[in-house]
């Protein structure tokens, strides 16, 4: 694009004077005409095969990332292990609007105004890339802008792949609803090497200042923050969820929306279940006896992904049916591929990323110049072990069977990573394969969103690591989107409760991953729960087919689950019946879980909490029964 073209587009933007001054003073400003042009910039001035993203930090050259040209995309790698996953403490708030998050001034001892101006001044001395995007996807998104150093163009490429390519001509003159600024050296000069993402909000503009080049907390979750901010003002939610339309061998369709903390199985909900070499399915392996438990399914349902991580519950798409209608808030997916260990684990997905329609952006994949980047070749950490958070950004249009129109949700499942529980080592890993819960209990799980056993998606804070290593839990917070919310917990809790109550024709289900009591199950329990719910016609149940779980927070357990005529072992539905668990260890696990819920829920008992929400929380605090929860919010069967 010519300088004249660039100036024409920038003149269409309604920007604060200091932002416009920074753009006008920059060494150069490139506004790519196409995604192909932006992708080419990602490889540096020589076009590869390898490009080092370097910055001068007080006279020292520091490499923030390397970009390798591969046949099917670019492989981006970070020299530091720390930069390969999101720091859960990276968010700080610069403005004075209501928030429960750490304010910039409280963390750093001074206001953000000077740092903001220093950031703009630094950008004014750089070669820049400026790209428009729509926060929330091309259809329902808000016009936004990203200002990125040119040598970090891979970051902008990942951003527009996630949000969808849109040109200035399509948007026309606009005032950005959000602006994302990227200034990597400030991580070293201002923030002691830490990931820091600063949010500066007004009622009409949400600015994000990203001081690192891992896109997780900014290009991905920073945009999520913008959507949550807008939704809080307007009374709707962008859920932290995936959703999939499941079509059984008999052509019955069920739409399942899966929520949970990071690592809770959202990406896996849209993935095919894994089979052994002989075609059977390994449901679990007993961690004490090493006995495998396999079942046979001749056919499984077809999967049509609807959303992957950010699920838009926008009022404009609701149909008044009593079911919540959802659409994707992104045009591309930031897929974690740590569960791909070798060829053939997920054939359709592997084909999509190995032979993509357009080159992709890979993160923490050990790419070799001008060779094919393979999703199971994970970059080793400094420990020699594979990075637990390898990613690929893939446009949803490249995903097999993807659904492009909004879908009504039949079942909302909630996934929790569970540790093993045995008589020798009791833990909270006592959730059965499938539990039906009243809306009140569903709300409680979403308030807490426990982040448990070996979560691969983020780097834990030191206090969280200690708790998790000793069998404890960490709350990811309201809706599991709380890490990305810039508002207050009680406001988010009220909005989530209102959403649950507004859509009465929804079933709520809990399903664990990793372990059920003494069985290691990986994601098989989730996948088979999905299959069973679809075959049940959206999870339809009769009351007599359910029985109260021993732990009230698990609601009800089905008396039996049968797939292709094969009953699933009752010990997988009621873990207290496992010989390696028993009621004593189960009850200890229930006490751990219930105590954790009580400790986390008390913070919501403010004068601003919804009255029904207060009743639900107080029911938990007094160890209420599942029948008491159901009396507050009847269960749709």
mmCIF file of N, CA and C in Angstrom, residues 172-288:
data_model
loop_
_atom_site.group_PDB
_atom_site.id
_atom_site.type_symbol
_atom_site.label_atom_id
_atom_site.label_comp_id
_atom_site.label_asym_id
_atom_site.label_seq_id
_atom_site.Cartn_x
_atom_site.Cartn_y
_atom_site.Cartn_z
ATOM 1 N N UNK A 172 -15.227 1.413 6.590
ATOM 2 C CA UNK A 172 -15.482 2.832 6.374
ATOM 3 C C UNK A 172 -14.978 3.654 7.546
ATOM 4 N N UNK A 173 -15.217 4.954 7.556
ATOM 5 C CA UNK A 173 -14.774 5.801 8.671
ATOM 6 C C UNK A 173 -15.358 5.307 9.995
ATOM 7 N N UNK A 174 -14.524 5.253 11.045
ATOM 8 C CA UNK A 174 -15.040 4.761 12.327
ATOM 9 C C UNK A 174 -14.196 5.264 13.487
ATOM 10 N N UNK A 175 -14.836 5.301 14.650
ATOM 11 C CA UNK A 175 -14.151 5.520 15.921
ATOM 12 C C UNK A 175 -13.950 4.148 16.548
ATOM 13 N N UNK A 176 -12.725 3.687 16.741
ATOM 14 C CA UNK A 176 -12.499 2.335 17.275
ATOM 15 C C UNK A 176 -13.173 2.132 18.633
ATOM 16 N N UNK A 177 -13.857 0.982 18.763
ATOM 17 C CA UNK A 177 -14.416 0.622 20.071
ATOM 18 C C UNK A 177 -13.326 0.095 20.978
ATOM 19 N N UNK A 178 -12.263 -0.445 20.375
ATOM 20 C CA UNK A 178 -11.092 -0.862 21.156
ATOM 21 C C UNK A 178 -9.850 -0.655 20.303
ATOM 22 N N UNK A 179 -8.727 -0.420 20.982
ATOM 23 C CA UNK A 179 -7.430 -0.280 20.322
ATOM 24 C C UNK A 179 -6.425 -1.137 21.079
ATOM 25 N N UNK A 180 -5.674 -1.947 20.332
ATOM 26 C CA UNK A 180 -4.635 -2.798 20.906
ATOM 27 C C UNK A 180 -3.270 -2.250 20.496
ATOM 28 N N UNK A 181 -2.469 -1.862 21.475
ATOM 29 C CA UNK A 181 -1.109 -1.368 21.245
ATOM 30 C C UNK A 181 -0.127 -2.442 21.705
ATOM 31 N N UNK A 182 0.953 -2.618 20.954
ATOM 32 C CA UNK A 182 1.955 -3.625 21.299
ATOM 33 C C UNK A 182 3.317 -2.944 21.433
ATOM 34 N N UNK A 183 3.951 -3.114 22.603
ATOM 35 C CA UNK A 183 5.262 -2.503 22.866
ATOM 36 C C UNK A 183 6.109 -3.487 23.668
ATOM 37 N N UNK A 184 6.725 -4.479 23.016
ATOM 38 C CA UNK A 184 7.411 -5.575 23.725
ATOM 39 C C UNK A 184 8.554 -5.163 24.645
ATOM 40 N N UNK A 185 9.404 -4.162 24.298
ATOM 41 C CA UNK A 185 10.552 -3.879 25.188
ATOM 42 C C UNK A 185 10.155 -3.414 26.584
ATOM 43 N N UNK A 186 8.951 -2.888 26.732
ATOM 44 C CA UNK A 186 8.521 -2.381 28.041
ATOM 45 C C UNK A 186 8.448 -3.498 29.071
ATOM 46 N N UNK A 187 8.333 -4.739 28.608
ATOM 47 C CA UNK A 187 8.368 -5.870 29.547
ATOM 48 C C UNK A 187 9.656 -5.840 30.360
ATOM 49 N N UNK A 188 10.740 -5.422 29.728
ATOM 50 C CA UNK A 188 12.040 -5.390 30.397
ATOM 51 C C UNK A 188 12.325 -4.028 31.045
ATOM 52 N N UNK A 189 11.962 -2.959 30.365
ATOM 53 C CA UNK A 189 12.316 -1.628 30.871
ATOM 54 C C UNK A 189 11.396 -1.151 31.986
ATOM 55 N N UNK A 190 10.166 -1.668 32.030
ATOM 56 C CA UNK A 190 9.192 -1.157 32.993
ATOM 57 C C UNK A 190 8.626 -2.222 33.930
ATOM 58 N N UNK A 191 8.648 -3.507 33.522
ATOM 59 C CA UNK A 191 7.871 -4.493 34.265
ATOM 60 C C UNK A 191 8.673 -5.721 34.685
ATOM 61 N N UNK A 192 9.973 -5.551 34.818
ATOM 62 C CA UNK A 192 10.823 -6.587 35.417
ATOM 63 C C UNK A 192 10.688 -7.934 34.708
ATOM 64 N N UNK A 193 10.505 -7.901 33.386
ATOM 65 C CA UNK A 193 10.464 -9.124 32.599
ATOM 66 C C UNK A 193 9.142 -9.858 32.607
ATOM 67 N N UNK A 194 8.138 -9.318 33.283
ATOM 68 C CA UNK A 194 6.869 -10.014 33.419
ATOM 69 C C UNK A 194 5.914 -9.686 32.276
ATOM 70 N N UNK A 195 4.984 -10.600 32.019
ATOM 71 C CA UNK A 195 3.888 -10.309 31.099
ATOM 72 C C UNK A 195 2.947 -9.311 31.780
ATOM 73 N N UNK A 196 2.696 -8.215 31.119
ATOM 74 C CA UNK A 196 1.765 -7.220 31.634
ATOM 75 C C UNK A 196 0.871 -6.763 30.485
ATOM 76 N N UNK A 197 -0.430 -6.777 30.735
ATOM 77 C CA UNK A 197 -1.410 -6.263 29.777
ATOM 78 C C UNK A 197 -2.284 -5.275 30.534
ATOM 79 N N UNK A 198 -2.246 -4.028 30.096
ATOM 80 C CA UNK A 198 -2.949 -2.945 30.783
ATOM 81 C C UNK A 198 -4.240 -2.624 30.033
ATOM 82 N N UNK A 199 -5.337 -2.552 30.783
ATOM 83 C CA UNK A 199 -6.638 -2.195 30.218
ATOM 84 C C UNK A 199 -7.026 -0.798 30.712
ATOM 85 N N UNK A 200 -7.322 0.072 29.770
ATOM 86 C CA UNK A 200 -7.720 1.453 30.085
ATOM 87 C C UNK A 200 -9.078 1.679 29.422
ATOM 88 N N UNK A 201 -10.149 1.752 30.244
ATOM 89 C CA UNK A 201 -11.508 1.714 29.723
ATOM 90 C C UNK A 201 -12.231 3.044 29.900
ATOM 91 N N UNK A 202 -13.047 3.355 28.926
ATOM 92 C CA UNK A 202 -14.087 4.362 29.100
ATOM 93 C C UNK A 202 -15.377 3.708 28.627
ATOM 94 N N UNK A 203 -16.473 4.436 28.625
ATOM 95 C CA UNK A 203 -17.734 3.839 28.182
ATOM 96 C C UNK A 203 -17.776 3.639 26.670
ATOM 97 N N UNK A 204 -16.862 4.278 25.931
ATOM 98 C CA UNK A 204 -16.886 4.177 24.472
ATOM 99 C C UNK A 204 -15.605 3.614 23.875
ATOM 100 N N UNK A 205 -14.529 3.501 24.662
ATOM 101 C CA UNK A 205 -13.252 3.008 24.141
ATOM 102 C C UNK A 205 -12.569 2.136 25.180
ATOM 103 N N UNK A 206 -12.116 0.967 24.728
ATOM 104 C CA UNK A 206 -11.363 0.048 25.592
ATOM 105 C C UNK A 206 -9.978 -0.105 24.976
ATOM 106 N N UNK A 207 -8.967 0.472 25.633
ATOM 107 C CA UNK A 207 -7.589 0.370 25.146
ATOM 108 C C UNK A 207 -6.879 -0.775 25.851
ATOM 109 N N UNK A 208 -6.122 -1.540 25.063
ATOM 110 C CA UNK A 208 -5.329 -2.649 25.588
ATOM 111 C C UNK A 208 -3.870 -2.373 25.235
ATOM 112 N N UNK A 209 -3.017 -2.346 26.246
ATOM 113 C CA UNK A 209 -1.584 -2.140 26.035
ATOM 114 C C UNK A 209 -0.882 -3.461 26.348
ATOM 115 N N UNK A 210 -0.407 -4.123 25.298
ATOM 116 C CA UNK A 210 0.232 -5.434 25.442
ATOM 117 C C UNK A 210 1.742 -5.244 25.472
ATOM 118 N N UNK A 211 2.353 -5.622 26.577
ATOM 119 C CA UNK A 211 3.797 -5.439 26.736
ATOM 120 C C UNK A 211 4.536 -6.773 26.616
ATOM 121 N N UNK A 212 3.995 -7.680 25.810
ATOM 122 C CA UNK A 212 4.676 -8.933 25.498
ATOM 123 C C UNK A 212 4.089 -9.468 24.210
ATOM 124 N N UNK A 213 4.754 -10.448 23.598
ATOM 125 C CA UNK A 213 4.371 -10.922 22.276
ATOM 126 C C UNK A 213 3.686 -12.289 22.275
ATOM 127 N N UNK A 214 3.405 -12.864 23.439
ATOM 128 C CA UNK A 214 2.548 -14.048 23.442
ATOM 129 C C UNK A 214 1.110 -13.562 23.302
ATOM 130 N N UNK A 215 0.376 -14.001 22.268
ATOM 131 C CA UNK A 215 -0.937 -13.402 21.997
ATOM 132 C C UNK A 215 -2.042 -13.825 22.953
ATOM 133 N N UNK A 216 -1.787 -14.851 23.766
ATOM 134 C CA UNK A 216 -2.834 -15.358 24.649
ATOM 135 C C UNK A 216 -3.530 -14.295 25.482
ATOM 136 N N UNK A 217 -2.788 -13.467 26.242
ATOM 137 C CA UNK A 217 -3.460 -12.504 27.116
ATOM 138 C C UNK A 217 -3.909 -11.213 26.443
ATOM 139 N N UNK A 218 -3.650 -11.049 25.153
ATOM 140 C CA UNK A 218 -3.968 -9.768 24.503
ATOM 141 C C UNK A 218 -4.765 -9.964 23.218
ATOM 142 N N UNK A 219 -4.121 -10.485 22.161
ATOM 143 C CA UNK A 219 -4.829 -10.687 20.900
ATOM 144 C C UNK A 219 -5.975 -11.677 21.056
ATOM 145 N N UNK A 220 -5.853 -12.587 22.012
ATOM 146 C CA UNK A 220 -6.897 -13.579 22.272
ATOM 147 C C UNK A 220 -7.795 -13.133 23.431
ATOM 148 N N UNK A 221 -7.267 -13.192 24.647
ATOM 149 C CA UNK A 221 -8.095 -12.921 25.818
ATOM 150 C C UNK A 221 -8.304 -11.419 26.057
ATOM 151 N N UNK A 222 -7.405 -10.582 25.549
ATOM 152 C CA UNK A 222 -7.634 -9.143 25.660
ATOM 153 C C UNK A 222 -8.870 -8.724 24.897
ATOM 154 N N UNK A 223 -9.055 -9.302 23.713
ATOM 155 C CA UNK A 223 -10.273 -9.031 22.940
ATOM 156 C C UNK A 223 -11.488 -9.592 23.676
ATOM 157 N N UNK A 224 -11.329 -10.734 24.329
ATOM 158 C CA UNK A 224 -12.393 -11.284 25.172
ATOM 159 C C UNK A 224 -12.788 -10.256 26.239
ATOM 160 N N UNK A 225 -11.795 -9.603 26.832
ATOM 161 C CA UNK A 225 -12.072 -8.585 27.844
ATOM 162 C C UNK A 225 -12.937 -7.470 27.286
ATOM 163 N N UNK A 226 -12.645 -7.070 26.054
ATOM 164 C CA UNK A 226 -13.442 -6.018 25.413
ATOM 165 C C UNK A 226 -14.895 -6.459 25.297
ATOM 166 N N UNK A 227 -15.124 -7.689 24.854
ATOM 167 C CA UNK A 227 -16.487 -8.193 24.691
ATOM 168 C C UNK A 227 -17.211 -8.281 26.034
ATOM 169 N N UNK A 228 -16.512 -8.715 27.072
ATOM 170 C CA UNK A 228 -17.125 -8.784 28.398
ATOM 171 C C UNK A 228 -17.470 -7.393 28.912
ATOM 172 N N UNK A 229 -16.607 -6.431 28.641
ATOM 173 C CA UNK A 229 -16.843 -5.047 29.041
ATOM 174 C C UNK A 229 -18.097 -4.507 28.348
ATOM 175 N N UNK A 230 -18.181 -4.703 27.033
ATOM 176 C CA UNK A 230 -19.354 -4.241 26.290
ATOM 177 C C UNK A 230 -20.611 -4.951 26.790
ATOM 178 N N UNK A 231 -20.515 -6.275 26.977
ATOM 179 C CA UNK A 231 -21.666 -7.043 27.433
ATOM 180 C C UNK A 231 -22.146 -6.624 28.809
ATOM 181 N N UNK A 232 -21.221 -6.314 29.715
ATOM 182 C CA UNK A 232 -21.614 -5.881 31.048
ATOM 183 C C UNK A 232 -22.394 -4.572 30.971
ATOM 184 N N UNK A 233 -21.990 -3.679 30.079
ATOM 185 C CA UNK A 233 -22.706 -2.418 29.910
ATOM 186 C C UNK A 233 -24.090 -2.630 29.295
ATOM 187 N N UNK A 234 -24.204 -3.633 28.402
ATOM 188 C CA UNK A 234 -25.441 -3.823 27.649
ATOM 189 C C UNK A 234 -26.303 -4.971 28.167
ATOM 190 N N UNK A 235 -25.791 -5.764 29.128
ATOM 191 C CA UNK A 235 -26.610 -6.810 29.733
ATOM 192 C C UNK A 235 -26.584 -8.155 29.041
ATOM 193 N N UNK A 236 -25.450 -8.537 28.432
ATOM 194 C CA UNK A 236 -25.323 -9.864 27.829
ATOM 195 C C UNK A 236 -23.907 -10.384 28.056
ATOM 196 N N UNK A 237 -23.702 -11.661 27.722
ATOM 197 C CA UNK A 237 -22.448 -12.336 28.071
ATOM 198 C C UNK A 237 -21.817 -12.955 26.831
ATOM 199 N N UNK A 238 -20.493 -12.898 26.770
ATOM 200 C CA UNK A 238 -19.726 -13.775 25.891
ATOM 201 C C UNK A 238 -19.185 -14.891 26.774
ATOM 202 N N UNK A 239 -19.666 -16.098 26.572
ATOM 203 C CA UNK A 239 -19.303 -17.213 27.444
ATOM 204 C C UNK A 239 -17.938 -17.775 27.075
ATOM 205 N N UNK A 240 -17.244 -18.281 28.093
ATOM 206 C CA UNK A 240 -15.978 -18.979 27.881
ATOM 207 C C UNK A 240 -16.337 -20.442 27.638
ATOM 208 N N UNK A 241 -16.629 -20.770 26.393
ATOM 209 C CA UNK A 241 -17.219 -22.064 26.096
ATOM 210 C C UNK A 241 -16.967 -22.458 24.653
ATOM 211 N N UNK A 242 -17.019 -23.752 24.418
ATOM 212 C CA UNK A 242 -17.113 -24.280 23.054
ATOM 213 C C UNK A 242 -18.517 -24.816 22.875
ATOM 214 N N UNK A 243 -18.903 -25.019 21.638
ATOM 215 C CA UNK A 243 -20.204 -25.634 21.395
ATOM 216 C C UNK A 243 -20.129 -26.441 20.112
ATOM 217 N N UNK A 244 -20.932 -27.493 20.076
ATOM 218 C CA UNK A 244 -20.874 -28.426 18.956
ATOM 219 C C UNK A 244 -22.268 -28.982 18.684
ATOM 220 N N UNK A 245 -22.596 -29.127 17.415
ATOM 221 C CA UNK A 245 -23.835 -29.797 17.028
ATOM 222 C C UNK A 245 -23.511 -31.260 16.766
ATOM 223 N N UNK A 246 -24.165 -32.133 17.512
ATOM 224 C CA UNK A 246 -23.896 -33.569 17.455
ATOM 225 C C UNK A 246 -25.047 -34.244 16.727
ATOM 226 N N UNK A 247 -24.734 -34.944 15.644
ATOM 227 C CA UNK A 247 -25.754 -35.639 14.859
ATOM 228 C C UNK A 247 -25.542 -37.134 15.001
ATOM 229 N N UNK A 248 -26.521 -37.803 15.585
ATOM 230 C CA UNK A 248 -26.393 -39.232 15.867
ATOM 231 C C UNK A 248 -26.520 -40.044 14.580
ATOM 232 N N UNK A 249 -26.187 -41.332 14.642
ATOM 233 C CA UNK A 249 -26.370 -42.188 13.456
ATOM 234 C C UNK A 249 -27.818 -42.232 12.966
ATOM 235 N N UNK A 250 -28.755 -41.771 13.810
ATOM 236 C CA UNK A 250 -30.175 -41.755 13.419
ATOM 237 C C UNK A 250 -30.635 -40.353 13.042
ATOM 238 N N UNK A 251 -29.660 -39.461 12.794
ATOM 239 C CA UNK A 251 -29.928 -38.093 12.332
ATOM 240 C C UNK A 251 -30.635 -37.217 13.357
ATOM 241 N N UNK A 252 -30.550 -37.568 14.630
ATOM 242 C CA UNK A 252 -31.032 -36.663 15.675
ATOM 243 C C UNK A 252 -29.927 -35.660 16.014
ATOM 244 N N UNK A 253 -30.304 -34.406 16.172
ATOM 245 C CA UNK A 253 -29.321 -33.352 16.423
ATOM 246 C C UNK A 253 -29.458 -32.796 17.840
ATOM 247 N N UNK A 254 -28.314 -32.609 18.484
ATOM 248 C CA UNK A 254 -28.238 -32.003 19.808
ATOM 249 C C UNK A 254 -27.099 -30.998 19.803
ATOM 250 N N UNK A 255 -27.352 -29.817 20.347
ATOM 251 C CA UNK A 255 -26.302 -28.809 20.461
ATOM 252 C C UNK A 255 -25.860 -28.742 21.922
ATOM 253 N N UNK A 256 -24.576 -28.972 22.130
ATOM 254 C CA UNK A 256 -23.994 -28.977 23.477
ATOM 255 C C UNK A 256 -23.017 -27.816 23.586
ATOM 256 N N UNK A 257 -23.155 -27.057 24.643
ATOM 257 C CA UNK A 257 -22.220 -25.968 24.939
ATOM 258 C C UNK A 257 -21.424 -26.357 26.174
ATOM 259 N N UNK A 258 -20.102 -26.369 26.048
ATOM 260 C CA UNK A 258 -19.240 -26.880 27.113
ATOM 261 C C UNK A 258 -18.420 -25.743 27.721
ATOM 262 N N UNK A 259 -18.564 -25.584 29.028
ATOM 263 C CA UNK A 259 -17.862 -24.539 29.765
ATOM 264 C C UNK A 259 -16.897 -25.160 30.765
ATOM 265 N N UNK A 260 -16.040 -24.326 31.332
ATOM 266 C CA UNK A 260 -15.098 -24.810 32.323
ATOM 267 C C UNK A 260 -13.863 -23.945 32.350
ATOM 268 N N UNK A 261 -13.074 -24.111 33.384
ATOM 269 C CA UNK A 261 -11.831 -23.365 33.510
ATOM 270 C C UNK A 261 -10.865 -23.785 32.403
ATOM 271 N N UNK A 262 -9.788 -23.031 32.243
ATOM 272 C CA UNK A 262 -8.772 -23.386 31.256
ATOM 273 C C UNK A 262 -8.314 -24.820 31.496
ATOM 274 N N UNK A 263 -8.235 -25.600 30.431
ATOM 275 C CA UNK A 263 -7.901 -27.009 30.566
ATOM 276 C C UNK A 263 -9.085 -27.890 30.888
ATOM 277 N N UNK A 264 -10.303 -27.309 30.880
ATOM 278 C CA UNK A 264 -11.493 -28.063 31.258
ATOM 279 C C UNK A 264 -12.156 -28.817 30.132
ATOM 280 N N UNK A 265 -11.538 -28.834 28.943
ATOM 281 C CA UNK A 265 -12.058 -29.667 27.872
ATOM 282 C C UNK A 265 -12.879 -28.950 26.828
ATOM 283 N N UNK A 266 -12.740 -27.617 26.740
ATOM 284 C CA UNK A 266 -13.544 -26.882 25.756
ATOM 285 C C UNK A 266 -13.132 -27.252 24.320
ATOM 286 N N UNK A 267 -11.844 -27.217 24.030
ATOM 287 C CA UNK A 267 -11.412 -27.599 22.682
ATOM 288 C C UNK A 267 -11.737 -29.056 22.401
ATOM 289 N N UNK A 268 -11.598 -29.901 23.433
ATOM 290 C CA UNK A 268 -11.810 -31.336 23.240
ATOM 291 C C UNK A 268 -13.275 -31.664 22.946
ATOM 292 N N UNK A 269 -14.200 -30.813 23.395
ATOM 293 C CA UNK A 269 -15.614 -31.084 23.137
ATOM 294 C C UNK A 269 -15.912 -31.136 21.637
ATOM 295 N N UNK A 270 -15.119 -30.443 20.848
ATOM 296 C CA UNK A 270 -15.331 -30.425 19.399
ATOM 297 C C UNK A 270 -14.451 -31.446 18.674
ATOM 298 N N UNK A 271 -13.740 -32.276 19.426
ATOM 299 C CA UNK A 271 -12.820 -33.226 18.811
ATOM 300 C C UNK A 271 -13.418 -34.631 18.793
ATOM 301 N N UNK A 272 -13.002 -35.406 17.799
ATOM 302 C CA UNK A 272 -13.418 -36.802 17.718
ATOM 303 C C UNK A 272 -12.848 -37.584 18.902
ATOM 304 N N UNK A 273 -13.614 -38.570 19.368
ATOM 305 C CA UNK A 273 -13.075 -39.405 20.447
ATOM 306 C C UNK A 273 -11.960 -40.290 19.907
ATOM 307 N N UNK A 274 -11.058 -40.663 20.779
ATOM 308 C CA UNK A 274 -9.889 -41.453 20.389
ATOM 309 C C UNK A 274 -10.209 -42.951 20.472
ATOM 310 N N UNK A 275 -9.710 -43.677 19.475
ATOM 311 C CA UNK A 275 -9.867 -45.131 19.466
ATOM 312 C C UNK A 275 -8.497 -45.796 19.573
ATOM 313 N N UNK A 276 -8.488 -46.989 20.114
ATOM 314 C CA UNK A 276 -7.286 -47.804 20.140
ATOM 315 C C UNK A 276 -7.043 -48.381 18.744
ATOM 316 N N UNK A 277 -5.910 -49.023 18.539
ATOM 317 C CA UNK A 277 -5.584 -49.602 17.230
ATOM 318 C C UNK A 277 -6.620 -50.624 16.771
ATOM 319 N N UNK A 278 -7.256 -51.310 17.714
ATOM 320 C CA UNK A 278 -8.252 -52.317 17.342
ATOM 321 C C UNK A 278 -9.656 -51.732 17.206
ATOM 322 N N UNK A 279 -9.769 -50.392 17.322
ATOM 323 C CA UNK A 279 -11.062 -49.733 17.144
ATOM 324 C C UNK A 279 -11.844 -49.529 18.421
ATOM 325 N N UNK A 280 -11.442 -50.184 19.510
ATOM 326 C CA UNK A 280 -12.152 -49.998 20.769
ATOM 327 C C UNK A 280 -11.800 -48.643 21.386
ATOM 328 N N UNK A 281 -12.586 -48.259 22.388
ATOM 329 C CA UNK A 281 -12.390 -46.977 23.059
ATOM 330 C C UNK A 281 -11.934 -47.243 24.487
ATOM 331 N N UNK A 282 -10.802 -46.659 24.853
ATOM 332 C CA UNK A 282 -10.300 -46.791 26.223
ATOM 333 C C UNK A 282 -11.001 -45.755 27.091
ATOM 334 N N UNK A 283 -11.971 -46.207 27.870
ATOM 335 C CA UNK A 283 -12.680 -45.291 28.752
ATOM 336 C C UNK A 283 -11.819 -44.893 29.933
ATOM 337 N N UNK A 284 -11.035 -45.844 30.457
ATOM 338 C CA UNK A 284 -10.189 -45.504 31.582
ATOM 339 C C UNK A 284 -9.228 -46.620 31.938
ATOM 340 N N UNK A 285 -8.215 -46.263 32.722
ATOM 341 C CA UNK A 285 -7.251 -47.237 33.237
ATOM 342 C C UNK A 285 -7.143 -47.047 34.738
ATOM 343 N N UNK A 286 -7.319 -48.101 35.491
ATOM 344 C CA UNK A 286 -7.232 -48.012 36.941
ATOM 345 C C UNK A 286 -5.799 -47.701 37.359
ATOM 346 N N UNK A 287 -5.609 -46.625 38.124
ATOM 347 C CA UNK A 287 -4.256 -46.185 38.461
ATOM 348 C C UNK A 287 -3.617 -47.089 39.506
ATOM 349 N N UNK A 288 -4.403 -47.922 40.168
ATOM 350 C CA UNK A 288 -3.860 -48.829 41.178
ATOM 351 C C UNK A 288 -3.526 -50.184 40.549
#
